Tab-separated table of C-alpha atoms in Angstrom:
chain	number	residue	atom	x	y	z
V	1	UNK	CA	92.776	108.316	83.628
V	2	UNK	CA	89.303	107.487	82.700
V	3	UNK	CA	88.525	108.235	86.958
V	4	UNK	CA	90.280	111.415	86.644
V	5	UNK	CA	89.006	112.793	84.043
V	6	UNK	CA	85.395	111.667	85.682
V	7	UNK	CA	86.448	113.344	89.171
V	8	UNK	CA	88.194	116.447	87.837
V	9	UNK	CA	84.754	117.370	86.141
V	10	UNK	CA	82.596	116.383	89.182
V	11	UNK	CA	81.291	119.852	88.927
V	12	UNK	CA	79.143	118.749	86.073
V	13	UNK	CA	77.273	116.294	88.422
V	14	UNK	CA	75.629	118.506	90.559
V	15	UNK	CA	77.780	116.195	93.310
V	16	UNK	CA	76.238	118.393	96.406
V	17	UNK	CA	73.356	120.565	95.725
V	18	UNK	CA	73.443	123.813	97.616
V	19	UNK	CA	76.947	123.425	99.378
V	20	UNK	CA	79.008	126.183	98.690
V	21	UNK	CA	82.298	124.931	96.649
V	22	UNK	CA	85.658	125.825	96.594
V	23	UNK	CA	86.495	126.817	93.246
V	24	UNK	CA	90.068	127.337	92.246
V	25	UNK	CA	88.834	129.017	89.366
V	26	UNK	CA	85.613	129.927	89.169
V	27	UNK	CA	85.498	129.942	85.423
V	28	UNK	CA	86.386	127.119	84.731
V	29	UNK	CA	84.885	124.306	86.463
V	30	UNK	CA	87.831	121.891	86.953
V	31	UNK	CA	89.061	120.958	90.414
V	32	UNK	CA	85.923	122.181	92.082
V	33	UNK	CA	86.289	121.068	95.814
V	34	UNK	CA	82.832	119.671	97.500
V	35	UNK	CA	84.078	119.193	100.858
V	36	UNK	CA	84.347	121.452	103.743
V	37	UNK	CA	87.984	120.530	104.872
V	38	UNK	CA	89.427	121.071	101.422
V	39	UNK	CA	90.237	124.731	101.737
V	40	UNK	CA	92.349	123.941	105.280
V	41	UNK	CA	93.956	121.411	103.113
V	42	UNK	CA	95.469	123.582	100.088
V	43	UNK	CA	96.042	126.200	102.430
V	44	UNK	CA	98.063	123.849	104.865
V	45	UNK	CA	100.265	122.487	101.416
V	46	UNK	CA	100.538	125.971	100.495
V	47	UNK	CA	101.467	127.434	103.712
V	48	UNK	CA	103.603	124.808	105.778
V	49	UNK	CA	104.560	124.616	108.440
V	50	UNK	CA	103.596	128.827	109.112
V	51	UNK	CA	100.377	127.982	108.690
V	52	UNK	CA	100.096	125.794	112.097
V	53	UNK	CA	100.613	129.114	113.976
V	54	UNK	CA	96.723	130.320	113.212
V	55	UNK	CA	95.414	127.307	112.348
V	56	UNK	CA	96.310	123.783	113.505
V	57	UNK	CA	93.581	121.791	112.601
V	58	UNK	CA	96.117	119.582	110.348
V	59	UNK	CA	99.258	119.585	112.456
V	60	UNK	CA	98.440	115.997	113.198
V	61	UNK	CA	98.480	114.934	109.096
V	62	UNK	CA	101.345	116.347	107.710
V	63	UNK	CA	102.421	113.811	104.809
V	64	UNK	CA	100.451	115.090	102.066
V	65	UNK	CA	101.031	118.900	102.632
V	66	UNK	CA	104.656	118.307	102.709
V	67	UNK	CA	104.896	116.483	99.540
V	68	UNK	CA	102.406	118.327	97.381
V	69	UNK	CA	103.794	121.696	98.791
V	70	UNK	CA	107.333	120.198	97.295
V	71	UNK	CA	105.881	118.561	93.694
V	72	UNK	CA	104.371	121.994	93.667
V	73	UNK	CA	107.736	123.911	94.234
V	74	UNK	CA	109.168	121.614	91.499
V	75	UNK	CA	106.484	122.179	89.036
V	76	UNK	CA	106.663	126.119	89.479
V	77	UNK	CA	110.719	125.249	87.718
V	78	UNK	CA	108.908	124.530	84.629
V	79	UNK	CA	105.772	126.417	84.621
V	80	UNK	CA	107.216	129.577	86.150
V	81	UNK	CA	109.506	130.593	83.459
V	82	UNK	CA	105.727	130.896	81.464
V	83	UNK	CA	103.335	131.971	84.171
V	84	UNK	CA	104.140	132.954	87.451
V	85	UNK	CA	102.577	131.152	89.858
V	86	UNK	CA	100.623	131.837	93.690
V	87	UNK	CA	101.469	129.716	96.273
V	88	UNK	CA	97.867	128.363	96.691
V	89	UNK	CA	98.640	127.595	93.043
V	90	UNK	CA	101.541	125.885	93.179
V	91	UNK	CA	99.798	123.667	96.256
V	92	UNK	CA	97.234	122.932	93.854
V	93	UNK	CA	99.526	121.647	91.106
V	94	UNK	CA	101.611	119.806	93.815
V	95	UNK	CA	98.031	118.179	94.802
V	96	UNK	CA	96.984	116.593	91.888
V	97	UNK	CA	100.563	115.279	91.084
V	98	UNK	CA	100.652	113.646	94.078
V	99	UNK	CA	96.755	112.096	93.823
V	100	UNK	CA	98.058	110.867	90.492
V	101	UNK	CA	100.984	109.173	91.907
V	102	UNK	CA	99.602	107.972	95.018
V	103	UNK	CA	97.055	106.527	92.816
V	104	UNK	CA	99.445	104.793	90.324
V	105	UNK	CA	101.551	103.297	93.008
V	106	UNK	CA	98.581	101.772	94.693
V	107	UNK	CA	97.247	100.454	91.413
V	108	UNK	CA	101.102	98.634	90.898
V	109	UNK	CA	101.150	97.585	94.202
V	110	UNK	CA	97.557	96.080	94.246
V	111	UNK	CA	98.787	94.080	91.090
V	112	UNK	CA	101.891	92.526	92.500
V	113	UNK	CA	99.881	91.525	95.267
V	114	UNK	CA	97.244	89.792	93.195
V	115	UNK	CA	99.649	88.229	90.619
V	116	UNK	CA	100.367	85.799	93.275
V	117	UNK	CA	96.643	84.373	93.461
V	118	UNK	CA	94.432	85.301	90.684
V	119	UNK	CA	94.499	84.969	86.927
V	120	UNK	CA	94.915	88.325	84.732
V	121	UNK	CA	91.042	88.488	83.838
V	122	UNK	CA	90.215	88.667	87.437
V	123	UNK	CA	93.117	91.069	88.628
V	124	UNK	CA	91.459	93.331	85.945
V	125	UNK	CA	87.965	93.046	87.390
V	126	UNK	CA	89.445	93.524	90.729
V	127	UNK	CA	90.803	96.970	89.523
V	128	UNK	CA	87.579	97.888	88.178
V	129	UNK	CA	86.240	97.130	91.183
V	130	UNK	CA	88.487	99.412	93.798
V	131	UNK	CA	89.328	101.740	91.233
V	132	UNK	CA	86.181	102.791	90.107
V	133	UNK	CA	84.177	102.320	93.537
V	134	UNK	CA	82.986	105.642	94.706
V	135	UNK	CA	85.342	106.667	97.173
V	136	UNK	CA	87.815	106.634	94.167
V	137	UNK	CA	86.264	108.341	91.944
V	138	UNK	CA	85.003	110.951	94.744
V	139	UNK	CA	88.844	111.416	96.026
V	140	UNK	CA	90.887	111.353	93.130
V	141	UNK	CA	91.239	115.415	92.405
V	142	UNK	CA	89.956	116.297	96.137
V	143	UNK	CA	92.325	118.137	98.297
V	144	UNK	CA	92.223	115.387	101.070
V	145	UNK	CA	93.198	112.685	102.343
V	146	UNK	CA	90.353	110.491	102.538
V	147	UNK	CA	91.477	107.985	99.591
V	148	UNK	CA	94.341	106.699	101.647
V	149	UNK	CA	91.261	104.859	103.471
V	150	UNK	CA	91.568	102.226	100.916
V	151	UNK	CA	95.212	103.239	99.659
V	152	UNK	CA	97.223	102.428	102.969
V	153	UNK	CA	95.748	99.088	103.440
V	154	UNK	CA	97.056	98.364	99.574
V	155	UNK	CA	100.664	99.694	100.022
V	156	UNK	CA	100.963	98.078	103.524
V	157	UNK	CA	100.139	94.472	102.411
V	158	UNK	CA	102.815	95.062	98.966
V	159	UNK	CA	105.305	95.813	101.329
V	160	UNK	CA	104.534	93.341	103.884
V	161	UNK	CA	104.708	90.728	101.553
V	162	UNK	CA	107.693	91.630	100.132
V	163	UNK	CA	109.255	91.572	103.417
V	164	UNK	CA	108.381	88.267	104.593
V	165	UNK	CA	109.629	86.241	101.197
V	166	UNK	CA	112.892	87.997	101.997
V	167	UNK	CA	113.104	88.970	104.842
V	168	UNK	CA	116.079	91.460	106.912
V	169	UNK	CA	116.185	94.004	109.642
V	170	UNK	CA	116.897	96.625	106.792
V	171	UNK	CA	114.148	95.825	105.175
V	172	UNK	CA	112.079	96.039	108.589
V	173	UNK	CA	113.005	99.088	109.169
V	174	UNK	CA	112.451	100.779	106.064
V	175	UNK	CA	108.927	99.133	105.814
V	176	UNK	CA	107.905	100.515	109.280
V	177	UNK	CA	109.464	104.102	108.651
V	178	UNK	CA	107.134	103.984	105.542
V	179	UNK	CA	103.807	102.950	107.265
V	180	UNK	CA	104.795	105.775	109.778
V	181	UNK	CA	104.653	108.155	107.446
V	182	UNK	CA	101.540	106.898	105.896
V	183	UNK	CA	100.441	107.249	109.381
V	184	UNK	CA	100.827	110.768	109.458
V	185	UNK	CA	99.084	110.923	106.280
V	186	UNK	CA	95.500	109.276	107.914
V	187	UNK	CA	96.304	107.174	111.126
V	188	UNK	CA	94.333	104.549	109.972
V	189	UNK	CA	96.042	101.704	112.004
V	190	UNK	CA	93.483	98.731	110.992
V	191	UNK	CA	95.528	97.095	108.585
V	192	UNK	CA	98.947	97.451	109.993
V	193	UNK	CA	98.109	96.130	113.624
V	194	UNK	CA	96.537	93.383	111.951
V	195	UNK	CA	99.772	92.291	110.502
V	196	UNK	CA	101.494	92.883	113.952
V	197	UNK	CA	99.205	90.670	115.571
V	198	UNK	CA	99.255	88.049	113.061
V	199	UNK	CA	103.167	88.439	113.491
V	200	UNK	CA	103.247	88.360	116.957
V	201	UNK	CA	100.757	84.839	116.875
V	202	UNK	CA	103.164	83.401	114.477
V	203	UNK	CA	105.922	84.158	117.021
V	204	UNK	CA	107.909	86.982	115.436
V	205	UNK	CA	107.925	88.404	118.511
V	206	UNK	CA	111.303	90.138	117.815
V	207	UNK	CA	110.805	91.162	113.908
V	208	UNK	CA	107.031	92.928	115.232
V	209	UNK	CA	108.914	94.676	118.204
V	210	UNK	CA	111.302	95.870	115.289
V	211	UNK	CA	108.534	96.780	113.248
V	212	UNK	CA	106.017	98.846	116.051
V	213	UNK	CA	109.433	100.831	117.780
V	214	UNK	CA	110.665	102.191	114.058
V	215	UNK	CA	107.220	103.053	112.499
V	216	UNK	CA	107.379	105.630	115.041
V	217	UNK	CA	110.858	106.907	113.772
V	218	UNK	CA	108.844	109.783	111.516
V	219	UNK	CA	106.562	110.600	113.867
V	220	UNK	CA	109.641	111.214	116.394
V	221	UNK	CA	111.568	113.538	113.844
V	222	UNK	CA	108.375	115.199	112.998
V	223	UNK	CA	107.704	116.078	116.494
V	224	UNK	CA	111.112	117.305	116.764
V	225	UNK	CA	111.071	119.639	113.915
V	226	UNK	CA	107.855	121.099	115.569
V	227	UNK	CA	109.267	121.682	118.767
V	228	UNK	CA	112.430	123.236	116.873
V	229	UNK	CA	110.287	125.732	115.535
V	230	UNK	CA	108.236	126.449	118.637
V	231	UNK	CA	105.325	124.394	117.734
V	232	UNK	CA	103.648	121.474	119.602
V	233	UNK	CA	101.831	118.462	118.010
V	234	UNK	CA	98.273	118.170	118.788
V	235	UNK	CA	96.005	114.908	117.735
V	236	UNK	CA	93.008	117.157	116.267
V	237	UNK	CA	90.593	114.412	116.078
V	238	UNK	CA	89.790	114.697	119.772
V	239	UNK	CA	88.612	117.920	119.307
V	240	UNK	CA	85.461	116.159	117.867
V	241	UNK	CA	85.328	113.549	121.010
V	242	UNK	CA	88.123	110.614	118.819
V	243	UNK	CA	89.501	108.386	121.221
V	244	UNK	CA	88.696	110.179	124.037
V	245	UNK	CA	85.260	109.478	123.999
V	246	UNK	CA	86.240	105.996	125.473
V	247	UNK	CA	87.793	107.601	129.030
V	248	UNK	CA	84.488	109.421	129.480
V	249	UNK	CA	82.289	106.096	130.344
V	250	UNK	CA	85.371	104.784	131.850
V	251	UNK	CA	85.833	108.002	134.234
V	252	UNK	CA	81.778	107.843	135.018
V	253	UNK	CA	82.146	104.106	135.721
V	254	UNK	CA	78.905	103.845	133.107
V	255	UNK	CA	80.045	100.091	132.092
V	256	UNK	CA	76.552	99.695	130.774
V	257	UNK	CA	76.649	102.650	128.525
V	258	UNK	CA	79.751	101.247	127.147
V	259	UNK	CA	78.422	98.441	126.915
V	260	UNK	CA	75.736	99.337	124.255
V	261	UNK	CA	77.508	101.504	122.891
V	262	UNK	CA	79.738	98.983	121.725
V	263	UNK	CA	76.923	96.536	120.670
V	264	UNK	CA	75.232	99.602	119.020
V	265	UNK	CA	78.398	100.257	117.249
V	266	UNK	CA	78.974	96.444	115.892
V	267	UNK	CA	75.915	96.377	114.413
V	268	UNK	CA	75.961	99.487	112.415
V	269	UNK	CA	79.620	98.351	111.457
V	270	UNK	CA	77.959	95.235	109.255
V	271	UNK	CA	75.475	97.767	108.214
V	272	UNK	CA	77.982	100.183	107.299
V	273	UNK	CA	79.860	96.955	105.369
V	274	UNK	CA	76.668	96.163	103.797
V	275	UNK	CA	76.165	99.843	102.732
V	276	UNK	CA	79.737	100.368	101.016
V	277	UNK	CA	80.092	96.283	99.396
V	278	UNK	CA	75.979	95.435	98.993
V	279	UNK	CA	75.491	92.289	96.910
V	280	UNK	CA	79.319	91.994	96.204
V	281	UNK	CA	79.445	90.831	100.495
V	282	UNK	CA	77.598	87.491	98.720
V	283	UNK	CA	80.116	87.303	95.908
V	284	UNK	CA	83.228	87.570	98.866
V	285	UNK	CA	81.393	84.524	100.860
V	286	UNK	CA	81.294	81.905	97.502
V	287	UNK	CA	85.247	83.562	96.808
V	288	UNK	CA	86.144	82.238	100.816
V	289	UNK	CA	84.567	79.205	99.549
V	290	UNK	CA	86.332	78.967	96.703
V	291	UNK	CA	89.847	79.699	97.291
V	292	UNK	CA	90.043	77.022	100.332
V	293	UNK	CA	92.364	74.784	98.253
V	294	UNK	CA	94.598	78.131	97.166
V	295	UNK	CA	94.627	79.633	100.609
V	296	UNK	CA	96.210	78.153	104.070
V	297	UNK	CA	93.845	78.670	106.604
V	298	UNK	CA	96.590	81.339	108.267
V	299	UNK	CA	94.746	83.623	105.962
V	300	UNK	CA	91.386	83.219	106.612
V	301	UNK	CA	92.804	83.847	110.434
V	302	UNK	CA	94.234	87.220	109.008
V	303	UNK	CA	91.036	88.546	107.520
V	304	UNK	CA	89.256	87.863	110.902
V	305	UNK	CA	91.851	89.963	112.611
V	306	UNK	CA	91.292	92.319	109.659
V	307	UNK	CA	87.579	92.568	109.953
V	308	UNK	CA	87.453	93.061	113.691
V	309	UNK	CA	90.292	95.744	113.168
V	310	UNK	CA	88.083	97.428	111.155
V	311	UNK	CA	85.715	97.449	113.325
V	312	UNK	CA	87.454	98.466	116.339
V	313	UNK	CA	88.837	101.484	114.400
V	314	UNK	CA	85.451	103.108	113.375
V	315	UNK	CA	84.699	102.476	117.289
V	316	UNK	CA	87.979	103.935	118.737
V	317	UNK	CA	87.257	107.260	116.069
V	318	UNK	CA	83.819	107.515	116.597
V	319	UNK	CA	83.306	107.597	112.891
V	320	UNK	CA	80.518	105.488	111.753
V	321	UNK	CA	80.644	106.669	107.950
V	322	UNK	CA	80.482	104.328	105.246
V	323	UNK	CA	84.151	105.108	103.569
V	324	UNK	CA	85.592	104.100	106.900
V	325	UNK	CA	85.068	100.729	105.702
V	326	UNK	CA	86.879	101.117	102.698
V	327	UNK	CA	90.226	99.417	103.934
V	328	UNK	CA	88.782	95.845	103.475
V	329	UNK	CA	88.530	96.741	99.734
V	330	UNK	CA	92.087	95.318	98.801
V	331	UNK	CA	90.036	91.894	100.477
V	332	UNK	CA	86.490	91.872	100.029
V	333	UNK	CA	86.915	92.911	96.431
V	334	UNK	CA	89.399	90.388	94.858
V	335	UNK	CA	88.048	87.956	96.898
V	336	UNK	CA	84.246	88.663	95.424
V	337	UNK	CA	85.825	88.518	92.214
V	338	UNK	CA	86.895	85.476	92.615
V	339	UNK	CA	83.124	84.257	93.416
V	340	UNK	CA	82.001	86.124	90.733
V	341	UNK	CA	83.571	84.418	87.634
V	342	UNK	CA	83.439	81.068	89.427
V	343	UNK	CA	79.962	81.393	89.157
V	344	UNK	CA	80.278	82.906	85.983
V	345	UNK	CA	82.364	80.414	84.042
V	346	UNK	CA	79.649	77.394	85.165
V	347	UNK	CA	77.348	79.495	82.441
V	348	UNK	CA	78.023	76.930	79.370
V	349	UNK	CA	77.273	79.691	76.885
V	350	UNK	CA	80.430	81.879	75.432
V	351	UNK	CA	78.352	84.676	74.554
V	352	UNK	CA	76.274	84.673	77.250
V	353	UNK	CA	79.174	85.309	79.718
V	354	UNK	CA	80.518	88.077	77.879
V	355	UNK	CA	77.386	89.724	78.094
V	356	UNK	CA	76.825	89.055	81.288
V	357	UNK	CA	80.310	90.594	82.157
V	358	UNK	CA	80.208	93.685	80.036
V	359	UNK	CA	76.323	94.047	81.524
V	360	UNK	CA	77.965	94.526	84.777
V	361	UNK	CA	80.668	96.316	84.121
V	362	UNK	CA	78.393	98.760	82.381
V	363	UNK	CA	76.645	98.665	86.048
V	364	UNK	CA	79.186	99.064	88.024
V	365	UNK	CA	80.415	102.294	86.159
V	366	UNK	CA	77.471	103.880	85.639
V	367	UNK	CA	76.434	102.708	89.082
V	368	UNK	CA	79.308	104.829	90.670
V	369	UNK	CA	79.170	107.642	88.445
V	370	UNK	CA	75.701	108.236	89.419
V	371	UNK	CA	76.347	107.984	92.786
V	372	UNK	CA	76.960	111.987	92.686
V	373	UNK	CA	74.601	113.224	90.098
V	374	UNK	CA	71.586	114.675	91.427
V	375	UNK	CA	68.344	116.116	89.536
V	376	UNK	CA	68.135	118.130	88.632
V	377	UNK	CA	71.123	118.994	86.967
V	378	UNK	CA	72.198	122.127	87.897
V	379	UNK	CA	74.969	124.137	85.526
V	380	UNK	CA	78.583	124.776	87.442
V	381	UNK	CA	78.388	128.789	87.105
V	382	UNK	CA	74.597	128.548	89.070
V	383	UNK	CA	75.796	126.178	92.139
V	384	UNK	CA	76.296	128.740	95.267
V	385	UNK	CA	80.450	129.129	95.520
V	386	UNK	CA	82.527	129.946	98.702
V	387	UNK	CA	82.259	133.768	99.616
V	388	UNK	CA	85.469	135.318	97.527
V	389	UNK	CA	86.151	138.365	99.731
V	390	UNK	CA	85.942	135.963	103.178
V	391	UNK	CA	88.021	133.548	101.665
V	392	UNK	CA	90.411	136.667	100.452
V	393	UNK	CA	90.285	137.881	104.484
V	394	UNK	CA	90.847	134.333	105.689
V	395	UNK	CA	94.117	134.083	103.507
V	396	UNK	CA	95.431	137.339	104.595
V	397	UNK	CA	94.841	136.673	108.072
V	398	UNK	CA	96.609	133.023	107.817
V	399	UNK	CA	99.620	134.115	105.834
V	400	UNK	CA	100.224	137.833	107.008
């Protein structure tokens, strides 16, 4: 709540000096959007599918608009019989419902996950940590999707693990049909190829071919219901060279190019790790140590698939931006934390340590907070706002 409240009132921050915000109400600032792909976003949840007719660009990500367009219908029974609400509106309701849920759920499911190796102090820390990082507290009240960076990877591993200490075809099945449509929320595929691979090398050969065919089951009906209403799917990301960037050396037989362009790309991956993690990378290397004697080695082997997942997925997109590293959070983090009090508890003062630890919580807080405050400080009503009578055309165009 704390993160909410923190993101919510981002305005106050100054978060992007001279970038023209969306504001969904300009007198109150509250829900102020600071990136450019947040009015396509509401207007896609507010507006689907009709919308995809003059204006595509996020035909390809459908899982959020869907459900916030329907937590926003379902709000607009209660509020509605008090205040009549516009669609845009009722999108925008349907948004922040759904960023609080979404956000809840991967909180649970990041506990149940670490109840099974770390004590209760540490789990706690570990929260802190991912929780309050700056992609989370940057995302939380944005209309996008770029929290589910950290989020899929989270939800994936719950449900993986609950598979495998039980495991059935129906459960299979309904675990795959769920990281499918987290797929078409943000196709980032790092985390769940990793656990097909580390299937497939611990000869579930049949259970991963399972898996892979039905995660595909939503994209399938999704397709279908575009084609029944005359509309095609379209991956928009290769509009800005994604994937296909790739085939062009291949096509110009420029193995070289590739070549260093993959080097080129490896090395500003461990930059880009160093940039997002900094001093907690040292913490995650005495944590490895650490947790040899909790840990089969099988694991260590997963977080090397993991890593170099990672890594290949920022190459494949053609994306080298710090949040892209964000899905070894639910690893590097706990892990660090881990490091971090073992180191912590060899301090043979009591008061020291809780010093020490409230010193850097403190840090880390304020840290992230201040990632998006810049000087000076300039008041919500004088930061430059989207044009009002474009946005007004835009709308009319889209929806009439």
């Amino acid at each position: 709540m704390i993160v909410f409240i923190i993101s919510s009132n981002i305005a106050w921050l100054n978060p992007a000096p001279g970038k023209e915000s969306y504001q969904p109400n300009p007198k109150i600032p509250i829900f102020w959007q600071y990136n450019y792909d947040s009015g396509i976003e509401i207007l896609t949840a507010a507006y689907f599918p009709k919308i995809f007719i003059k204006d595509a660009t996020r035909i390809d990500r459908p899982t959020y608009p869907v459900i916030a367009n329907l937590l926003g219908k379902i709000s607009c029974l209660f509020v509605c019989h008090f205040y009549e609400l516009s669609e845009l509106e009722k999108a925008g309701i349907g948004y922040i419902v759904l960023k609080l849920l979404i956000y809840s759920l991967a909180l649970f499911c990041l506990n149940e996950i670490l109840l099974n190796y770390l004590e209760k102090k540490e789990i706690i820390f570990s929260n802190l940590l991912i929780f309050f990082s700056i992609i989370s507290i940057g995302n939380m009240t944005l209309f996008h999707t770029i929290e589910l960076q950290f989020i899929t990877p989270i939800i994936i591993i719950f449900l993986y693990l609950n598979i495998i200490k039980n495991y059935n075809i129906s459960k299979n099945i309904f675990f795959s049909i769920l990281v499918g449509i987290l797929m078409l929320g943000k196709p980032n595929y790092a985390i769940y190829l990793s656990i097909i691979i580390f299937s497939i090398l611990n000869k579930k050969y049949i259970e991963s071919l399972i898996s892979f065919i039905s995660h595909f089951i939503p994209f399938i009906f999704y397709n279908i219901y575009l084609f029944s209403i005359s509309l095609k799917f379209n991956f928009t990301g290769s509009e800005s060279g994604q994937v296909i960037w790739i085939k062009e050396y291949i096509i110009n037989h420029d193995v070289y190019g590739l070549f260093l362009k993959i080097f080129d790309s490896l090395y500003t991956y461990f930059y880009l790790i160093y940039d997002n993690y900094s001093f907690w990378m040292i913490f995650f290397f005495f944590g490895l140590y650490f947790l040899k004697r909790k840990l089969r080695k099988s694991y260590y082997f997963f977080f090397l698939i993991f890593f170099t997942l990672t890594w290949i997925q920022i190459l494949i997109s053609f994306r080298h931006k710090t949040y892209m590293t964000s899905d070894l959070m639910v690893i590097i983090y706990p892990v660090a934390t881990v490091g971090f009090f073992y180191l912590l508890e060899n301090i043979k003062s009591l008061i020291f340590k809780k010093y020490i630890l409230l010193l850097v919580v403190i840090f880390i807080s304020t840290s992230n907070i201040m990632a998006y405050v810049n000087f000076p400080l300039i008041h919500p009503y004088n930061q430059p706002a989207k044009n009002q009578n474009l946005m007004n055309s835009r709308l009319d165009e889209l929806v009439n």
